[in-house]
Backbone as a ProteinNet text record, in pm:
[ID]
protein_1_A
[PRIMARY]
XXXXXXXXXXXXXXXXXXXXXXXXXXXXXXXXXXXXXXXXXXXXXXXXXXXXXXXXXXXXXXXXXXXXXXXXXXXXXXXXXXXXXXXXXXXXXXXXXXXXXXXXXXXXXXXXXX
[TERTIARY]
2852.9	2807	2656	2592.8	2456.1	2392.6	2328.8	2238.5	2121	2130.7	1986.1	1971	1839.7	1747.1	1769.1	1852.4	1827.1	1771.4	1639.4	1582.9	1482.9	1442.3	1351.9	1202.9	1214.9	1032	1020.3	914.9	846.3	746.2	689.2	607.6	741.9	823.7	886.4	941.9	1003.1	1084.5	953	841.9	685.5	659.5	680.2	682.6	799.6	906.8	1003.4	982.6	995.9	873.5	785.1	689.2	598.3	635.1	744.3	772.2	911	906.7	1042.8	1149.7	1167.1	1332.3	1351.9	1493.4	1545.9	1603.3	1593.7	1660.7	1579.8	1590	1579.6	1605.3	1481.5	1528.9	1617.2	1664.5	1712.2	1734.7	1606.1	1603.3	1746.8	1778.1	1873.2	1795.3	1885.8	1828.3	1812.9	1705.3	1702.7	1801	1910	1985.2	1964	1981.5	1974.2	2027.2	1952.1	2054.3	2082.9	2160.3	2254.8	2138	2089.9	1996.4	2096.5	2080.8	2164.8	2072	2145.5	2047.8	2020.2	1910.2	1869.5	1978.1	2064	2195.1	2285.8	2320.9	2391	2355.9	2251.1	2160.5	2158.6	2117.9	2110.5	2242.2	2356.3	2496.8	2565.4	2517.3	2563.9	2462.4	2331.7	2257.6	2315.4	2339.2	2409	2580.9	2645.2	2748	2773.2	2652.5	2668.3	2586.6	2493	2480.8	2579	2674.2	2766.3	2755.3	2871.1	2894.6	2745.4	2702.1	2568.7	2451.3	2466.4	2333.5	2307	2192.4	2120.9	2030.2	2031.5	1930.4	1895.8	1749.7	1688.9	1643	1664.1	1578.9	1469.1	1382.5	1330.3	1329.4	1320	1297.5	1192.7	1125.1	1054.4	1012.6	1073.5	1117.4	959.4	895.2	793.1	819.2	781.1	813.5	749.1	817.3	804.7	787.1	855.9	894.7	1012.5	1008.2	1115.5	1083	1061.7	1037.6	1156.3	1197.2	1336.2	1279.6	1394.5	1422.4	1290.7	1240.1	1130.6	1018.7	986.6	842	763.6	818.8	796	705.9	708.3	638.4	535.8	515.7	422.5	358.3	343.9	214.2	136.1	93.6	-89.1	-139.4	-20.8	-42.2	-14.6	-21.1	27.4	-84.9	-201.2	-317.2	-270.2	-214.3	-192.1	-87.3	-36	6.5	2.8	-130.6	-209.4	-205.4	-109.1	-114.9	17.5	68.2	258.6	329.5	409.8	531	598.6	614.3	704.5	765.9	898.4	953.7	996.1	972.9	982.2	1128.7	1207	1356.8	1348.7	1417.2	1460.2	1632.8	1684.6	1820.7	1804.1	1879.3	1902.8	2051.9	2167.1	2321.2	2281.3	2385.7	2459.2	2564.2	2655.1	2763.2	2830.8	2893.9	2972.6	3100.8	3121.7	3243.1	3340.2	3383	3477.2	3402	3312.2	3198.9	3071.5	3029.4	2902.8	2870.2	2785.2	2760.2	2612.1	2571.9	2439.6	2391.9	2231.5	2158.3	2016.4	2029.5	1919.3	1781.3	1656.5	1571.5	1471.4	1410.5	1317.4	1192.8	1108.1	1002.8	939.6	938.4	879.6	671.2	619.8	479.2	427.7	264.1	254.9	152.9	168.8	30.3	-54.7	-160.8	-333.3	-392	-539.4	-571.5	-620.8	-661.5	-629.1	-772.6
2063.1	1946.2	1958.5	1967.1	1929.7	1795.2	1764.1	1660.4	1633.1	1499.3	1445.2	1308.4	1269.5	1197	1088.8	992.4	843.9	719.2	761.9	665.6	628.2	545.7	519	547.1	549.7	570.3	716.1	715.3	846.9	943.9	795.4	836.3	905.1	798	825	986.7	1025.1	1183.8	1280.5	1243.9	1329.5	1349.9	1239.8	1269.7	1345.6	1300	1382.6	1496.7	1569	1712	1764.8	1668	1731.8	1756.1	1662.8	1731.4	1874.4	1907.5	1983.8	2014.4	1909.6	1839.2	1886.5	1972.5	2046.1	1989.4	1876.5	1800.5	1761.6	1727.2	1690	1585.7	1474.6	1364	1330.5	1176.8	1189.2	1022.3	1000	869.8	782.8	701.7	590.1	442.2	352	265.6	135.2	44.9	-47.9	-115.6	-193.9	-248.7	-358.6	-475.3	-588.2	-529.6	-507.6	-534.7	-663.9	-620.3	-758	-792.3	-916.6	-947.1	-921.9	-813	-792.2	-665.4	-606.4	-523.2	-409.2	-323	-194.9	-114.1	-102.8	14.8	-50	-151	-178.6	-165.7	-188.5	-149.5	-71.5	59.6	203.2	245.8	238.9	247.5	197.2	52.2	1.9	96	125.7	214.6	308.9	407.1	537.9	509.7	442.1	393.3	373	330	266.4	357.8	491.3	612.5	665.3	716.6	828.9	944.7	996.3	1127.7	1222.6	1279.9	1349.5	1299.9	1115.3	1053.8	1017.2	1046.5	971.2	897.3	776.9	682.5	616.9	552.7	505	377.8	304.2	163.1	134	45.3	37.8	-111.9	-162.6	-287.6	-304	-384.8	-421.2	-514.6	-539.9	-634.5	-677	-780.1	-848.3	-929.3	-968.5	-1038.8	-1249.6	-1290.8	-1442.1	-1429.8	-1317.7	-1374.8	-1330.3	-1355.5	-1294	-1180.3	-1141.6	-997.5	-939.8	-863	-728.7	-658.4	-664.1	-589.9	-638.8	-760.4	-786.2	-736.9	-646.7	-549.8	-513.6	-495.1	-485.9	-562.9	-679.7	-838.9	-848.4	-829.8	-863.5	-747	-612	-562.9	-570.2	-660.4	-693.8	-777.6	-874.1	-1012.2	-893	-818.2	-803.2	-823.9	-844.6	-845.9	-1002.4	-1097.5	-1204.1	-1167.6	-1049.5	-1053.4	-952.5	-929.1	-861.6	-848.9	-793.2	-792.7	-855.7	-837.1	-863.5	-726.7	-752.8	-624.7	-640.2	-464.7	-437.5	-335.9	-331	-225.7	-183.6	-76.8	-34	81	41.5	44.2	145.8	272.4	320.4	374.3	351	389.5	482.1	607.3	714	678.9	670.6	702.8	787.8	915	1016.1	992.4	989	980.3	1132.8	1161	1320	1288.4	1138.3	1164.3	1142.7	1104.7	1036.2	934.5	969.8	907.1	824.7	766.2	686.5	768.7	833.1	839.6	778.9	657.6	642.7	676.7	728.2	775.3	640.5	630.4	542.2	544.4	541.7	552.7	446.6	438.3	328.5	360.5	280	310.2	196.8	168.3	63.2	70	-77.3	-3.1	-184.5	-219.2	-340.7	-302.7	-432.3	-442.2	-422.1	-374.8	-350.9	-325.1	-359	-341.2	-204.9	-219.5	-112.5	-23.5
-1850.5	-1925	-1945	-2074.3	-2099.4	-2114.1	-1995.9	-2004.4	-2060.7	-2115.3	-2136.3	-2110.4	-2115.7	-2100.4	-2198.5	-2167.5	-2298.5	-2244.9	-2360.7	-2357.1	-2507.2	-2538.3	-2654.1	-2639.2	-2446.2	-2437	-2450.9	-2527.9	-2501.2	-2445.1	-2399.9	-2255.4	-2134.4	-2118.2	-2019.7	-2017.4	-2145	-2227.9	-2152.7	-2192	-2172.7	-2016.3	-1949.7	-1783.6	-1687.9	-1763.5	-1712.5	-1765.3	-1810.1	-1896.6	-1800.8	-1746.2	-1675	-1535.6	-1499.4	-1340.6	-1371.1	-1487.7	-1445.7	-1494.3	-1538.6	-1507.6	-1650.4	-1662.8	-1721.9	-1850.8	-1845.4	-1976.4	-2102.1	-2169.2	-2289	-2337.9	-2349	-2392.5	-2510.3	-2547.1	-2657.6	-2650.7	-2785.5	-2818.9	-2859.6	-2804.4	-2840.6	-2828.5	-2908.7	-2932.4	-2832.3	-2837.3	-2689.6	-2709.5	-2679.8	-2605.7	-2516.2	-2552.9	-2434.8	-2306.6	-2210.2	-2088.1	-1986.7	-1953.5	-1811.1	-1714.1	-1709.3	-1617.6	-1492.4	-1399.4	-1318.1	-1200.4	-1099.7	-1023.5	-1097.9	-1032.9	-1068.7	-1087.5	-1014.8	-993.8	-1130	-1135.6	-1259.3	-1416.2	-1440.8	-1546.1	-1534.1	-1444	-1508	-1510.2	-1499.1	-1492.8	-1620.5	-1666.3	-1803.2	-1895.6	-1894	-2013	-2024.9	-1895.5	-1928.9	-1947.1	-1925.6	-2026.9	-2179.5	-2240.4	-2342.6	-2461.2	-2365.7	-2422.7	-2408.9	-2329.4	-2356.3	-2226.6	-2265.8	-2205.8	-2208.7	-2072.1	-2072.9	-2070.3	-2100.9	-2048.8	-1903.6	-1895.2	-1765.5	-1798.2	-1714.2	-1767.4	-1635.2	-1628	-1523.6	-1537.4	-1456.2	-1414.5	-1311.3	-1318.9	-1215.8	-1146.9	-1044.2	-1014.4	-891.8	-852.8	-749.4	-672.3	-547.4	-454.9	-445.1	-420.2	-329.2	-286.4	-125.8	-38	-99.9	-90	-181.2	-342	-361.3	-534.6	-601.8	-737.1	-783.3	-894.3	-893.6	-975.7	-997.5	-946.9	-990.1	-1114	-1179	-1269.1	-1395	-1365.1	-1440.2	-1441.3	-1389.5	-1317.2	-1442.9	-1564.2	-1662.7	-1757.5	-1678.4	-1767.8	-1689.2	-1550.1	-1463.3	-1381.2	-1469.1	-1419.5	-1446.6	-1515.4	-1508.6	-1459.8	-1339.6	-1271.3	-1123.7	-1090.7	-977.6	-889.7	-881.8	-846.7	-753.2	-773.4	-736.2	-629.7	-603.2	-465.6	-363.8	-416.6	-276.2	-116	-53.8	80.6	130.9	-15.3	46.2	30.4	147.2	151.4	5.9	18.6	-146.3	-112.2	-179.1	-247.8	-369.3	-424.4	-546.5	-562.9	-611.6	-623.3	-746.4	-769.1	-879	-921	-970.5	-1045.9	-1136.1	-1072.2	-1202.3	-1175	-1322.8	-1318.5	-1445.6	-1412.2	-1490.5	-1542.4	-1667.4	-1733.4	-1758.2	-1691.9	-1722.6	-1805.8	-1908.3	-1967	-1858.3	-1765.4	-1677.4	-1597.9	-1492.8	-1402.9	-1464.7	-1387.1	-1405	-1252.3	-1206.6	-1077	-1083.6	-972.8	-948.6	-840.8	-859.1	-791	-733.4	-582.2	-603.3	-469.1	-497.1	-395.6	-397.2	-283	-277.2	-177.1	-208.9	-166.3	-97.9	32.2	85.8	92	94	114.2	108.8	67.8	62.5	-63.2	-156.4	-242.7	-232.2	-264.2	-238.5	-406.2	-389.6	-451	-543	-687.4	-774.2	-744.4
[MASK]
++++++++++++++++++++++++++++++++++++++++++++++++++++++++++++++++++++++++++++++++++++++++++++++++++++++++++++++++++

């Protein structure tokens, strides 16, 4: 099975590039997704690309809020929670045409400044 990379960003296509990674992006179009966890969203994207996509999410826990999957809207407020525990959650799922398999890691640490 030949994989790629779906996604619309092209920053994102350009970084995966620079560490390596053997694939080849391939723009598809954005898609509402399911306000739902990290692992499910990247599981419904690479679903709804197809056979040979992988697709990634990110989300990020801070201790007294609600962020998730919204991390997206509020990095330029993050400064306002300086010196709280975090984790930063990522979802890769692969679609091989039978499977969704997800992949997921995290990264514990606390806010600080930039």
């Amino acid at each position: 099975m030949q994989y790629f990379l779906a996604t619309s960003n092209r920053v994102k296509i350009h970084e995966y590039n620079l560490y390596g990674l053997p694939y080849e992006g391939k723009a598809v179009p954005d898609e509402p997704e399911p306000y739902s966890s990290v692992e499910e969203i990247a599981a419904y994207k690479s679903f709804k690309a197809g056979a040979g996509a992988i697709c990634e999410d990110t989300s990020l826990w801070i201790e007294g809020a609600d962020v998730g999957v919204l991390v997206k809207y509020l990095e330029h407020d993050l400064y306002e929670y300086i010196g709280r525990r975090t984790s930063f959650i990522v979802a890769l799922s692969a679609n091989d045409g039978i499977l969704n398999r997800v992949f997921r890691a995290q990264v514990d640490g606390v806010i600080v400044e930039n």
